[in-house]
Coordinates of C-alpha atoms and ligand atoms in Angstrom, one line a residue:
X26 CA -26.5 16.0 20.7
X27 CA -24.3 13.2 19.9
X28 CA -24.8 10.8 17.0
X29 CA -23.8 7.2 16.5
X30 CA -22.9 5.9 13.1
X31 CA -22.4 2.2 12.3
X32 CA -19.9 0.9 9.9
X33 CA -17.5 -2.1 9.2
X34 CA -14.8 -2.7 12.0
X35 CA -11.3 -3.1 10.2
X36 CA -8.9 -2.6 12.8
X37 CA -9.5 -3.3 16.5
X38 CA -9.2 -1.1 19.7
X39 CA -10.9 2.1 20.7
X40 CA -9.7 5.5 20.0
X41 CA -11.1 8.7 21.3
X42 CA -10.0 12.2 20.1
X43 CA -10.6 15.2 17.9
X44 CA -11.6 14.8 14.4
X45 CA -9.2 15.7 11.6
X46 CA -11.4 15.8 8.5
X47 CA -9.4 15.1 5.3
X48 CA -10.9 16.9 2.4
X49 CA -12.2 15.2 -0.8
X50 CA -9.4 16.0 -3.1
X51 CA -10.0 13.6 -5.8
X52 CA -13.3 13.0 -7.4
X53 CA -13.1 11.5 -10.9
X54 CA -13.2 14.1 -13.7
X55 CA -15.9 13.3 -16.3
X56 CA -16.9 14.8 -19.6
X57 CA -19.8 17.0 -18.7
X58 CA -21.3 18.8 -21.6
X59 CA -21.4 22.6 -21.5
X60 CA -24.2 24.2 -23.7
X61 CA -22.7 26.8 -26.4
X62 CA -24.0 29.8 -24.7
X63 CA -22.0 29.0 -21.5
X64 CA -18.8 28.2 -23.2
X65 CA -17.2 31.5 -22.6
X66 CA -18.0 31.3 -19.1
X67 CA -16.5 27.9 -18.8
X68 CA -13.4 29.2 -20.3
X69 CA -13.3 32.0 -17.9
X70 CA -13.5 29.5 -15.1
X71 CA -10.3 27.7 -16.4
X72 CA -8.5 31.1 -16.6
X73 CA -9.7 31.9 -13.0
X74 CA -8.5 28.6 -11.9
X75 CA -5.1 29.3 -13.2
X76 CA -5.0 32.6 -11.7
X77 CA -5.7 31.2 -8.2
X78 CA -3.1 28.4 -8.7
X79 CA -0.5 31.1 -9.6
X80 CA -1.4 32.7 -6.4
X81 CA -1.0 29.6 -4.4
X82 CA 2.2 28.6 -6.2
X83 CA 3.8 32.0 -5.5
X84 CA 2.7 31.9 -1.8
X85 CA 4.2 28.6 -1.5
X86 CA 7.4 29.4 -3.3
X87 CA 8.1 32.3 -1.0
X88 CA 7.6 30.0 2.1
X89 CA 9.9 27.5 0.6
X90 CA 12.5 29.8 -0.2
X91 CA 12.6 30.9 3.4
X92 CA 12.5 27.1 4.9
X93 CA 14.2 25.2 2.1
X94 CA 16.3 27.7 -0.1
X95 CA 16.7 28.1 -3.9
X96 CA 16.8 24.5 -5.1
X97 CA 13.3 23.6 -3.9
X98 CA 11.8 26.9 -4.8
X99 CA 13.0 26.2 -8.3
X100 CA 10.4 23.3 -8.7
X101 CA 7.8 25.8 -8.0
X102 CA 9.2 28.2 -10.6
X103 CA 9.0 25.2 -13.1
X104 CA 5.2 25.0 -12.3
X105 CA 4.5 28.4 -12.7
X106 CA 6.0 28.4 -16.2
X107 CA 3.8 25.3 -17.0
X108 CA 0.7 27.1 -15.7
X109 CA 1.2 29.7 -18.4
X110 CA 2.5 27.3 -21.1
X111 CA 0.8 28.7 -24.4
X112 CA 0.3 25.2 -25.8
X113 CA -1.4 23.8 -22.7
X114 CA -3.6 26.8 -22.3
X115 CA -4.5 27.2 -26.0
X116 CA -5.2 23.6 -26.4
X117 CA -7.3 23.3 -23.3
X118 CA -9.5 26.3 -24.4
X119 CA -9.9 24.7 -27.8
X120 CA -11.0 21.6 -26.5
X121 CA -13.6 23.3 -24.2
X122 CA -14.9 25.2 -27.3
X123 CA -14.8 22.4 -29.9
X124 CA -15.8 19.5 -27.6
X125 CA -18.3 21.7 -25.6
X126 CA -17.2 20.0 -22.4
X127 CA -16.4 21.3 -18.9
X128 CA -12.9 22.7 -18.3
X129 CA -11.8 19.8 -16.0
X130 CA -12.3 17.3 -18.7
X131 CA -10.7 19.6 -21.4
X132 CA -7.7 20.1 -19.2
X133 CA -7.4 16.4 -18.4
X134 CA -7.4 15.5 -22.1
X135 CA -4.7 18.1 -22.8
X136 CA -2.5 17.0 -20.1
X137 CA -2.7 13.3 -20.9
X138 CA -1.6 14.1 -24.4
X139 CA 1.3 16.1 -23.1
X140 CA 2.3 13.2 -20.6
X141 CA 2.4 10.7 -23.3
X142 CA 5.1 12.8 -25.0
X143 CA 7.0 13.6 -22.0
X144 CA 7.1 9.8 -21.2
X145 CA 8.5 9.0 -24.4
X146 CA 11.4 11.4 -24.0
X147 CA 15.0 10.1 -23.5
X148 CA 16.0 13.4 -21.6
X149 CA 15.8 12.8 -18.0
X150 CA 15.2 16.4 -17.3
X151 CA 12.5 16.9 -19.5
X152 CA 10.9 13.7 -18.3
X153 CA 11.0 15.0 -14.8
X154 CA 8.8 18.0 -16.0
X155 CA 6.0 15.3 -16.5
X156 CA 5.9 15.1 -12.8
X157 CA 5.6 18.8 -12.5
X158 CA 2.9 18.9 -15.1
X159 CA 0.9 16.3 -13.0
X160 CA 1.3 18.2 -9.8
X161 CA -0.1 21.4 -11.7
X162 CA -3.0 19.3 -13.2
X163 CA -3.8 18.2 -9.6
X164 CA -3.9 21.7 -8.2
X165 CA -6.0 23.0 -11.2
X166 CA -8.5 20.1 -10.9
X167 CA -9.0 21.1 -7.3
X168 CA -9.6 24.6 -8.0
X169 CA -11.9 23.8 -10.9
X170 CA -14.0 21.8 -8.3
X171 CA -14.1 24.9 -6.1
X172 CA -11.5 23.4 -3.4
X173 CA -9.6 25.6 -1.1
X174 CA -5.7 25.2 -1.0
X175 CA -3.9 23.7 1.7
X176 CA -5.1 21.7 4.9
X177 CA -6.7 23.1 7.9
X178 CA -4.2 23.3 10.9
X179 CA -4.2 20.2 13.0
X180 CA -6.2 20.2 16.4
X181 CA -4.3 19.3 19.5
X182 CA -4.4 16.0 21.2
X183 CA -5.0 12.4 19.8
X184 CA -6.5 12.8 16.3
X185 CA -9.2 10.7 14.6
X186 CA -8.6 10.9 10.7
X187 CA -12.1 11.3 9.1
X188 CA -12.3 11.1 5.3
X189 CA -14.7 10.1 2.7
X190 CA -12.1 7.6 1.2
X191 CA -8.3 7.7 1.9
X192 CA -6.4 7.1 -1.2
X193 CA -2.6 6.3 -1.3
X194 CA -1.5 9.8 -1.5
X195 CA -3.4 10.5 1.8
X196 CA -1.9 7.5 3.6
X197 CA 1.1 9.7 4.7
X198 CA -1.3 11.5 7.0
X199 CA -1.7 8.3 9.1
X200 CA 2.0 8.1 9.8
X201 CA 1.9 11.5 11.5
X202 CA 2.3 11.7 15.2
X203 CA -0.8 12.1 17.3
X204 CA -3.0 10.0 14.7
X205 CA -5.0 7.6 16.9
X206 CA -7.7 6.4 14.8
X207 CA -9.5 6.2 11.4
X208 CA -13.2 6.6 10.3
X209 CA -14.1 6.7 6.5
X210 CA -17.4 6.8 4.7
X211 CA -16.3 4.0 2.2
X212 CA -14.1 1.1 2.1
X213 CA -14.4 -2.8 2.8
X214 CA -12.6 -5.4 4.9
X215 CA -9.9 -6.1 2.6
X216 CA -9.2 -2.5 1.4
X217 CA -5.8 -1.0 1.6
X218 CA -6.6 1.3 4.5
X219 CA -7.9 -1.7 6.5
X220 CA -4.4 -3.3 5.9
X221 CA -2.6 -0.1 6.9
X222 CA -4.8 0.6 9.9
X223 CA -4.0 -2.8 11.3
X224 CA -0.4 -2.4 10.5
X225 CA -0.2 0.9 12.4
X226 CA -2.2 -0.5 15.2
X227 CA -4.9 2.2 14.6
X228 CA -8.5 1.4 15.5
X229 CA -10.5 1.9 12.3
X230 CA -14.0 1.7 11.0
X231 CA -14.9 2.1 7.3
X232 CA -18.3 2.1 5.5
X233 CA -19.8 4.9 7.6
X234 CA -21.8 6.4 4.5
X235 CA -22.2 10.0 5.4
X236 CA -19.9 10.4 8.5
X237 CA -17.5 12.8 6.8
X238 CA -20.2 15.3 5.7
X239 CA -21.4 15.5 9.4
X240 CA -18.0 16.0 11.0
X241 CA -16.0 19.1 11.6
X242 CA -12.3 19.4 12.3
X243 CA -11.9 19.5 16.0
X244 CA -15.3 17.8 16.9
X245 CA -14.9 14.9 19.7
X246 CA -15.3 11.6 18.2
X247 CA -14.8 8.0 19.4
X248 CA -14.0 5.0 17.2
X249 CA -14.6 1.5 18.1
X250 CA -12.8 -0.6 15.7
X251 CA -14.3 -3.8 17.3
X252 CA -18.0 -3.1 17.0
X253 CA -17.8 -0.6 14.1
X254 CA -19.6 2.1 16.2
X255 CA -18.5 5.6 15.8
X256 CA -19.8 8.3 18.4
X257 CA -19.7 11.9 17.1
X258 CA -19.8 14.5 19.9
X259 CA -20.7 11.9 22.6
X260 CA -22.5 13.0 25.6
X261 CA -20.6 12.5 28.9
X262 CA -21.7 9.0 29.6
X263 CA -20.8 7.7 26.1
X264 CA -17.6 9.5 26.3
X265 CA -16.6 8.0 29.6
X266 CA -17.6 4.4 28.3
X267 CA -15.4 5.1 25.1
X268 CA -12.4 6.3 27.4
X269 CA -12.8 3.2 29.6
X270 CA -12.8 0.9 26.4
X271 CA -9.9 2.7 25.2
X272 CA -7.8 2.1 28.5
X273 CA -8.6 -1.3 28.6
X274 CA -7.4 -1.9 25.1
X275 CA -4.2 -0.1 25.6
X276 CA -3.6 -2.3 28.7
X277 CA -4.3 -5.5 26.6
X278 CA -1.8 -4.2 24.0
X279 CA 0.9 -3.9 26.4
X280 CA 0.2 -7.2 27.9
X281 CA 0.5 -8.7 24.4
X282 CA 3.8 -7.1 24.1
X283 CA 5.0 -8.6 27.4
X284 CA 5.5 -12.0 25.7
X285 CA 7.8 -11.0 23.2
X286 CA 10.7 -13.0 24.2
X287 CA 9.1 -16.4 24.4
X288 CA 10.0 -18.6 21.6
X289 CA 7.1 -19.5 19.1
X290 CA 7.5 -23.2 19.5
X291 CA 4.7 -25.7 19.6
X292 CA 4.3 -28.0 22.7
X293 CA 5.9 -30.6 20.8
X294 CA 8.8 -28.6 19.8
X295 CA 8.2 -27.4 16.3
X296 CA 9.8 -24.1 15.7
X297 CA 8.0 -21.3 13.7
X298 CA 9.7 -18.1 12.7
X299 CA 7.6 -15.0 13.2
X300 CA 8.3 -11.9 11.1
X301 CA 6.4 -8.6 10.5
X302 CA 4.7 -7.3 7.6
X303 CA 5.2 -3.4 7.2
X304 CA 4.4 -0.5 5.0
X305 CA 6.1 2.2 6.6
X306 CA 9.5 2.4 8.4
X307 CA 7.9 3.9 11.4
X308 CA 6.2 0.4 11.9
X309 CA 9.6 -1.3 12.9
X310 CA 9.2 -0.3 16.5
X311 CA 6.0 -1.9 16.7
X312 CA 7.4 -4.9 15.1
X313 CA 10.1 -5.1 17.6
X314 CA 7.8 -4.2 20.5
X315 CA 5.8 -7.4 19.7
X316 CA 8.6 -9.5 19.1
X317 CA 9.1 -10.0 15.5
X318 CA 12.3 -11.6 14.5
X319 CA 13.1 -9.3 11.5
X320 CA 10.7 -7.9 8.5
X321 CA 9.2 -10.6 6.4
X322 CA 7.5 -8.1 3.8
X323 CA 8.3 -4.4 3.6
X324 CA 6.0 -3.1 0.9
X325 CA 8.2 -0.4 -0.8
X326 CA 5.3 1.1 -2.7
X327 CA 4.9 3.7 0.2
X328 CA 8.3 4.9 -0.3
X329 CA 7.2 5.6 -3.9
X330 CA 3.8 7.0 -3.1
X331 CA 5.4 9.3 -0.6
X332 CA 7.5 10.9 -3.4
X333 CA 4.9 10.9 -6.1
X334 CA 4.8 12.3 -8.7
X335 CA 8.7 11.8 -8.5
X336 CA 10.6 8.7 -7.7
X337 CA 12.8 8.0 -4.6
X338 CA 16.5 8.5 -5.5
X339 CA 18.9 5.5 -5.1
X340 CA 20.1 7.2 -1.8
X341 CA 16.7 7.3 -0.4
X342 CA 16.2 3.6 -1.1
X343 CA 19.6 2.8 0.2
X344 CA 19.2 4.9 3.4
X345 CA 15.6 3.5 4.0
X346 CA 16.5 -0.2 3.7
X347 CA 19.8 0.1 5.5
X348 CA 18.2 1.7 8.4
X349 CA 15.3 -0.8 8.4
X350 CA 17.6 -3.7 8.5
X351 CA 20.0 -2.3 10.9
X352 CA 17.1 -1.9 13.3
X353 CA 15.9 -5.4 13.1
X354 CA 19.5 -6.8 13.3
X355 CA 20.5 -9.6 13.4
X356 CA 17.2 -10.7 11.7
X357 CA 16.6 -10.1 8.1
X358 CA 14.6 -7.3 6.2
X359 CA 13.0 -8.7 3.1
X360 CA 12.3 -5.7 1.0
X361 CA 9.7 -6.3 -1.7
X362 CA 10.5 -4.4 -4.9
X363 CA 7.9 -2.1 -6.4
X364 CA 4.3 -3.7 -6.4
X365 CA 2.4 -0.9 -8.2
X366 CA -0.8 -1.4 -10.0
X367 CA -3.8 -3.7 -9.8
X368 CA -6.5 -2.5 -7.5
X369 CA -4.2 -1.4 -4.6
X370 CA -1.9 1.4 -5.5
X371 CA -2.2 3.8 -8.2
X372 CA 0.5 6.1 -9.5
X373 CA 0.7 8.4 -12.4
X374 CA 3.2 6.3 -14.3
X375 CA 0.7 3.6 -14.8
X376 CA -1.7 3.5 -17.5
X377 CA -5.0 4.6 -16.4
X378 CA -6.9 3.2 -19.4
X379 CA -5.7 -0.3 -18.9
X380 CA -8.9 -2.4 -19.5
X381 CA -7.9 -5.1 -16.8
X382 CA -5.2 -3.7 -14.5
X383 CA -5.4 -6.7 -12.0
X384 CA -4.1 -8.6 -15.1
X385 CA -2.0 -6.0 -16.5
X386 CA 1.3 -4.2 -16.5
X387 CA 1.7 -4.4 -12.8
X388 CA 4.4 -5.4 -10.1
X389 CA 7.5 -7.0 -11.4
X390 CA 6.1 -6.8 -15.0
X391 CA 6.0 -3.0 -14.9
X392 CA 9.5 -2.8 -13.4
X393 CA 10.9 -4.9 -16.1
X394 CA 9.6 -2.1 -18.5
X395 CA 10.9 0.8 -16.5
X396 CA 14.5 0.5 -15.8
X397 CA 14.7 4.0 -14.9
X398 CA 12.6 3.2 -11.9
X399 CA 13.7 -0.3 -11.1
X400 CA 17.5 -0.1 -11.4
X401 CA 18.0 2.6 -8.8
X402 CA 16.0 0.3 -6.2
X403 CA 17.9 -2.7 -7.2
X404 CA 21.3 -0.8 -6.9
X405 CA 20.3 0.4 -3.3
X406 CA 19.3 -3.2 -2.2
X407 CA 22.7 -4.4 -3.3
X408 CA 24.4 -1.5 -1.5
X409 CA 22.3 -1.9 1.8
X410 CA 22.8 -5.5 1.8
X411 CA 26.7 -4.9 2.3
X412 CA 25.8 -3.5 6.0
X413 CA 22.8 -5.6 7.1
X414 CA 20.8 -8.7 6.5
X415 CA 18.8 -7.3 3.5
X416 CA 17.0 -9.6 1.2
X417 CA 15.2 -8.7 -2.1
X418 CA 11.9 -10.0 -3.1
X419 CA 9.7 -9.9 -6.3
X420 CA 6.1 -9.5 -6.4
X421 CA 3.7 -11.3 -8.8
X422 CA 6.3 -13.6 -10.5
X423 CA 4.7 -15.7 -13.2
X424 CA 7.6 -17.3 -15.0
X425 CA 11.4 -18.2 -14.2
X426 CA 12.3 -15.8 -17.0
X427 CA 11.4 -12.9 -14.8
X428 CA 13.7 -13.9 -12.1
X429 CA 16.5 -14.5 -14.7
X430 CA 15.9 -11.1 -16.2
X431 CA 16.2 -9.4 -12.7
X432 CA 19.3 -11.3 -11.9
X433 CA 20.8 -10.0 -15.2
X434 CA 20.1 -6.5 -14.2
X435 CA 21.5 -7.2 -10.7
X436 CA 24.7 -8.4 -12.4
X437 CA 25.0 -5.5 -14.4
X438 CA 24.4 -3.0 -11.6
X439 CA 26.8 -5.0 -9.4
X440 CA 29.5 -4.4 -12.1
X441 CA 28.8 -0.6 -12.1
X442 CA 28.9 -0.5 -8.4
X443 CA 32.3 -2.2 -8.5
X444 CA 33.4 0.4 -10.9
X445 CA 32.4 3.3 -8.6
X446 CA 33.6 1.8 -6.4
X447 CA 30.9 1.3 -3.6
X448 CA 30.6 -1.4 -1.2
X449 CA 27.7 -4.0 -2.0
X450 CA 26.8 -7.6 -1.5
X451 CA 27.6 -9.9 -4.4
X452 CA 25.2 -12.5 -3.5
X453 CA 22.2 -10.5 -2.6
X454 CA 19.4 -13.1 -1.7
X455 CA 16.6 -12.7 -4.1
X456 CA 13.2 -14.3 -3.4
X457 CA 10.1 -14.5 -4.9
X458 CA 6.4 -14.1 -4.0
X459 CA 4.0 -16.8 -5.0
X460 CA 0.8 -15.0 -5.9
X461 CA -0.1 -16.5 -9.3
X462 CA -1.4 -19.9 -9.8
X463 CA 1.3 -20.3 -12.5
X464 CA 3.9 -19.6 -9.9
X465 CA 2.2 -21.9 -7.2
X466 CA 2.0 -24.8 -9.6
X467 CA 5.6 -24.4 -10.8
X468 CA 7.0 -23.6 -7.4
X469 CA 9.6 -26.5 -7.7
X470 CA 10.9 -24.7 -10.7
X471 CA 11.0 -21.3 -9.2
X472 CA 12.7 -22.7 -6.2
X473 CA 15.8 -23.6 -8.4
X474 CA 16.3 -19.9 -9.2
X475 CA 15.1 -18.1 -5.9
X476 CA 16.7 -17.9 -2.6
X477 CA 13.2 -18.2 -0.9
X478 CA 9.5 -18.2 -1.7
X479 CA 6.9 -16.3 0.1
X480 CA 3.3 -17.1 -0.3
X481 CA 1.1 -14.1 -0.9
X482 CA -2.4 -15.6 -0.3
X483 CA -4.1 -12.2 -0.7
X484 CA -3.4 -12.2 -4.5
X485 CA -3.1 -16.0 -4.9
X486 CA -6.7 -16.5 -3.6
X487 CA -7.8 -13.6 -5.9
X488 CA -6.1 -15.3 -9.0
X489 CA -6.8 -19.0 -8.1
X490 CA -10.4 -18.5 -7.5
X491 CA -11.0 -15.6 -10.2
X492 CA -12.5 -13.5 -7.5
X493 CA -11.6 -9.8 -7.3
X494 CA -10.1 -9.3 -3.9
X495 CA -11.9 -5.9 -3.5
X496 CA -15.3 -6.6 -5.0
X497 CA -17.9 -7.0 -2.4
X498 CA -20.4 -8.7 -4.7
X499 CA -18.3 -11.6 -5.1
X500 CA -16.7 -11.7 -1.7
X501 CA -18.6 -14.8 -0.8
X502 CA -16.2 -16.6 -3.1
X503 CA -13.1 -15.1 -1.7
X504 CA -12.2 -18.4 0.1
X505 CA -8.9 -18.9 1.7
X506 CA -10.1 -22.4 2.5
X507 CA -11.0 -23.5 -0.9
X508 CA -9.4 -27.1 -1.6
X509 CA -7.6 -25.4 -4.6
X510 CA -6.0 -22.8 -2.3
X511 CA -5.0 -25.4 0.2
X512 CA -3.6 -28.0 -2.4
X513 CA -1.4 -25.1 -3.6
X514 CA -0.1 -24.2 -0.2
X515 CA 0.7 -27.8 0.3
X516 CA 2.4 -28.0 -3.2
X517 CA 4.6 -24.9 -2.5
X518 CA 5.6 -26.0 0.9
X519 CA 6.8 -29.4 -0.5
X520 CA 8.4 -27.7 -3.5
X521 CA 10.3 -25.5 -1.1
X522 CA 11.4 -28.4 1.2
X523 CA 12.6 -30.4 -1.8
X524 CA 14.4 -27.6 -3.5
X525 CA 16.0 -26.6 0.1
X526 CA 14.7 -23.0 0.1
X527 CA 12.7 -21.5 2.9
X528 CA 8.8 -20.7 2.4
X529 CA 7.0 -18.1 4.3
X530 CA 3.4 -17.1 4.3
X531 CA 2.8 -13.4 4.3
X532 CA -0.8 -13.0 3.1
X533 CA -3.5 -11.9 5.6
X534 CA -4.5 -15.5 6.4
X535 CA -1.3 -15.9 8.1
X536 CA -2.7 -13.8 10.9
X537 CA -6.1 -15.6 11.1
X538 CA -5.7 -17.4 14.3
X539 CA -8.3 -20.3 13.6
X540 CA -6.0 -21.2 10.7
X541 CA -2.7 -21.3 12.6
X542 CA -3.0 -25.0 13.4
X543 CA -3.8 -25.9 9.9
X544 CA -1.0 -23.8 8.4
X545 CA 1.5 -25.3 10.7
X546 CA 0.1 -28.7 9.9
X547 CA 0.5 -28.0 6.3
X548 CA 4.2 -27.4 6.8
X549 CA 4.3 -23.6 7.1
X550 CA 7.4 -22.7 9.4
X551 CA 7.4 -19.0 8.7
X552 CA 4.9 -16.4 9.0
X553 CA 4.8 -12.8 8.2
X554 CA 2.0 -10.9 9.7
X555 CA 1.2 -7.1 11.0
X556 CA 3.2 -6.2 14.0
X557 CA 0.4 -6.7 16.5
X558 CA -0.5 -9.9 15.0
X559 CA 3.0 -11.4 15.8
X560 CA 2.1 -11.5 19.5
X561 CA -1.2 -13.3 18.8
X562 CA 0.2 -15.9 16.4
X563 CA 3.1 -16.6 19.1
X564 CA 0.5 -17.3 21.6
X565 CA -1.5 -19.5 19.3
X566 CA 1.8 -21.4 18.3
X567 CA 2.7 -22.1 21.7
X568 CA -0.6 -23.7 22.4
X569 CA -0.4 -25.9 19.5
X570 CA 0.4 -29.7 19.3
X571 CA 2.3 -30.2 16.0
X572 CA 1.4 -33.9 15.5
X573 CA -2.4 -33.0 15.9
X574 CA -1.8 -30.1 13.4
X575 CA -0.4 -32.4 11.0
X576 CA -3.3 -34.9 11.4
X577 CA -5.7 -31.9 10.9
X578 CA -4.2 -31.0 7.7
X579 CA -4.4 -34.4 6.4
X580 CA -8.2 -34.6 7.2
X581 CA -8.7 -31.2 5.7
X582 CA -7.1 -32.0 2.4
X583 CA -9.8 -34.8 1.8
X584 CA -12.6 -32.1 2.0
X585 CA -14.4 -31.0 -1.1
X586 CA -15.4 -27.5 -0.2
X587 CA -14.2 -24.6 1.9
X588 CA -17.3 -25.1 4.1
X589 CA -16.3 -28.9 4.7
X590 CA -12.8 -27.6 5.6
X591 CA -14.3 -25.2 8.0
X592 CA -16.3 -28.0 9.6
X593 CA -13.2 -30.2 9.9
X594 CA -11.3 -27.4 11.6
X595 CA -14.0 -26.8 14.0
X596 CA -13.8 -30.3 15.1
X597 CA -16.3 -32.2 12.8
X598 CA -15.6 -34.8 10.0
X599 CA -15.9 -34.2 6.3
X600 CA -19.1 -35.2 4.7
X601 CA -18.9 -38.6 3.1
Ligands
PEP187 C1 -0.5 -10.8 -1.0 O1 -0.8 -10.6 -2.2 O2 -0.6 -11.7 -0.1 C2 0.6 -10.0 -0.4 C3 1.2 -10.2 0.8 O3 0.9 -8.8 -1.0 P1 -0.2 -7.6 -1.1 O4 -1.2 -7.6 -0.2 O5 0.7 -6.3 -0.9 O6 -0.8 -7.6 -2.5
MG188 MG1 0.2 -9.3 -3.5

C-alpha cells in the first residue's frame, strides 16, 4: 500500500526513482548523566566503540592500500594511533567516572580540549593531526550511538535521496551521478538544501516530518517539488501520474534551454547581464545550457566542505577556478572567497561555542584571522586569473579596511609568486559583497576600493531587518520589499554608477520574477541567479518595458510598507 506525505516544496519538478536513505550520522551530543552503578558499563561501551573503530579503520586501510597506495593508507595509520593514544583514553575514562556522564559527552569534552591545543600549534604537521582527531571523534560518536559503518550500496536507476536532514557534509551525495530528487524530514524554504536543490535542478520537498523513518533504501518513491507531495510505494495509477508529470517537466526544462541565445534586453533596449550562482563545479554545464554569461557567484565553501576536516591545497583551488573560468570563457567567473560560519555552513575550524555566530567571526572576518586557510585560496586566484577571466569576491565586508587588508595580502602573495616564478595576474579584480547594512550605506566608499559590488540580499535582508533568515517564527518579517531594503538597493546602485563600478544582484530575490521589473527599474543591470532561473529571468526581461519599470520603481519608493509595495507592483496605488 502506498503512502502519501505532504511537505514544503522547495525546488520544482517531479522525480521518480528508488529511495536512497541517508543514515542520521550527526545527532547532538548531550551530557546525559549515568548512575554510579553503571559507570563501569559506560566505560566498557567506550572501549567497545574503540575496538569497533579499530576494526573499521584496519579494514579501510587495507582497501585504501590496494586502491590508492601507501600515502593514503598512512592517514589511517595515524588515526589508528590516535585511537590508542593513552592521554585520550585515560582522560575520557576519567571524565566518565568523575563527571558521571555518558561516554559520548566525556569523549567530546576530551577531544575539544585536545583540539584547542592542536589549533594553537605552529607546526603544520601537528596541526594537521587535529583533522585526524576530528575524524576519529566522528567515527567513535557514531559507534557510541550504535550506528553501523559505511553506507549501503546504491540502488540502480534514478535515485531519490531521503534523509532526516542533509548537512553540509552530506551535500556531496547530491552531486553524484543518478541523483534525481530529494526528500527530507526537516528544513525550510530558505534552508541551505533548498538553495542547493534549485542549483542542481533537482526536484525537492522538505519538512516531511517522519518520512525517513518509513522509507527503506530501494523503495519506489515520487517527489513533486511543485505541490510538496511525496508518494512512497505508489500504486500503478499514482506512479503513472507521477511519471507523466516528470516527463512534462523534463520537456519544459528543455524548452527553457532553447532560448539561451536570445539576448536579455528589454523591449526598449535596456541590456541586462545574466550570470549564474553555483556551488559545485558540476553546475557549470547547467549554467551554460540555460545561457548564463559567466558565473556571478561561485560559493567556494563547498570546495572546503568536500575536503573537511582538511583544507583544499593551493593546487586544488587553482585547478578548480581555472577549469571553471575556462569553461565559461570568454565570460567571467566570480569566485567568492570562503564564507564559512553564520547559520549556513559549519566546519570544525569554527568555534562551536560562539554565542551569536551570525554576528560572529565568519566569512572574510574569519579568513583574516586564518592566513593558513586564506592565503592558499588567494594565491590560487591570482594564478588562475593569469589563464582565464577569474575575479575574486569577498563576502560579508563591513569596512573598507577589510578590503585593504586583503589587498595587502594579495600584494605579498604576488611578490612570492613572482619569485617562484609562477604566472599570475597582477591586477586580479577584487569585488565585494554588499550584505551588511554598514556596507550598503557606505557603498560609495567601498566603490572606491572595489572593482565591483555584488548585493547579497539573502544576508542584507537578514541584517537590515534583524531577522534570522532561517528562523520560521520570524519569517513573516523577512521582507525583501521592506522600504529599508529598497532604499539600500537604490543607494547601492547609485553609488556604483557614480563610482564607475558595476553592481550586480546575487541574492535569491534576483530570481523572483514578480520583482524583475522593479529591480530593473531600480537600476540593477546584472543578475546572478541559479542556472535554471537564468532562462526564466531572461524571458521576463525580454517582456519588460524599461521606462515603465523605472516609473514603477519611483512609485514603489514612495510606499511605506512591504505590503504597500506589493500592492503597487500588482498594479494598485500606494495608500495615501
Ligand atoms: C546572499 O547573502 O545574498 C548571498 C548571495 O550569499 P549566501 O546566500 O551564500 O549567504
Ligand atoms: Mg550571504
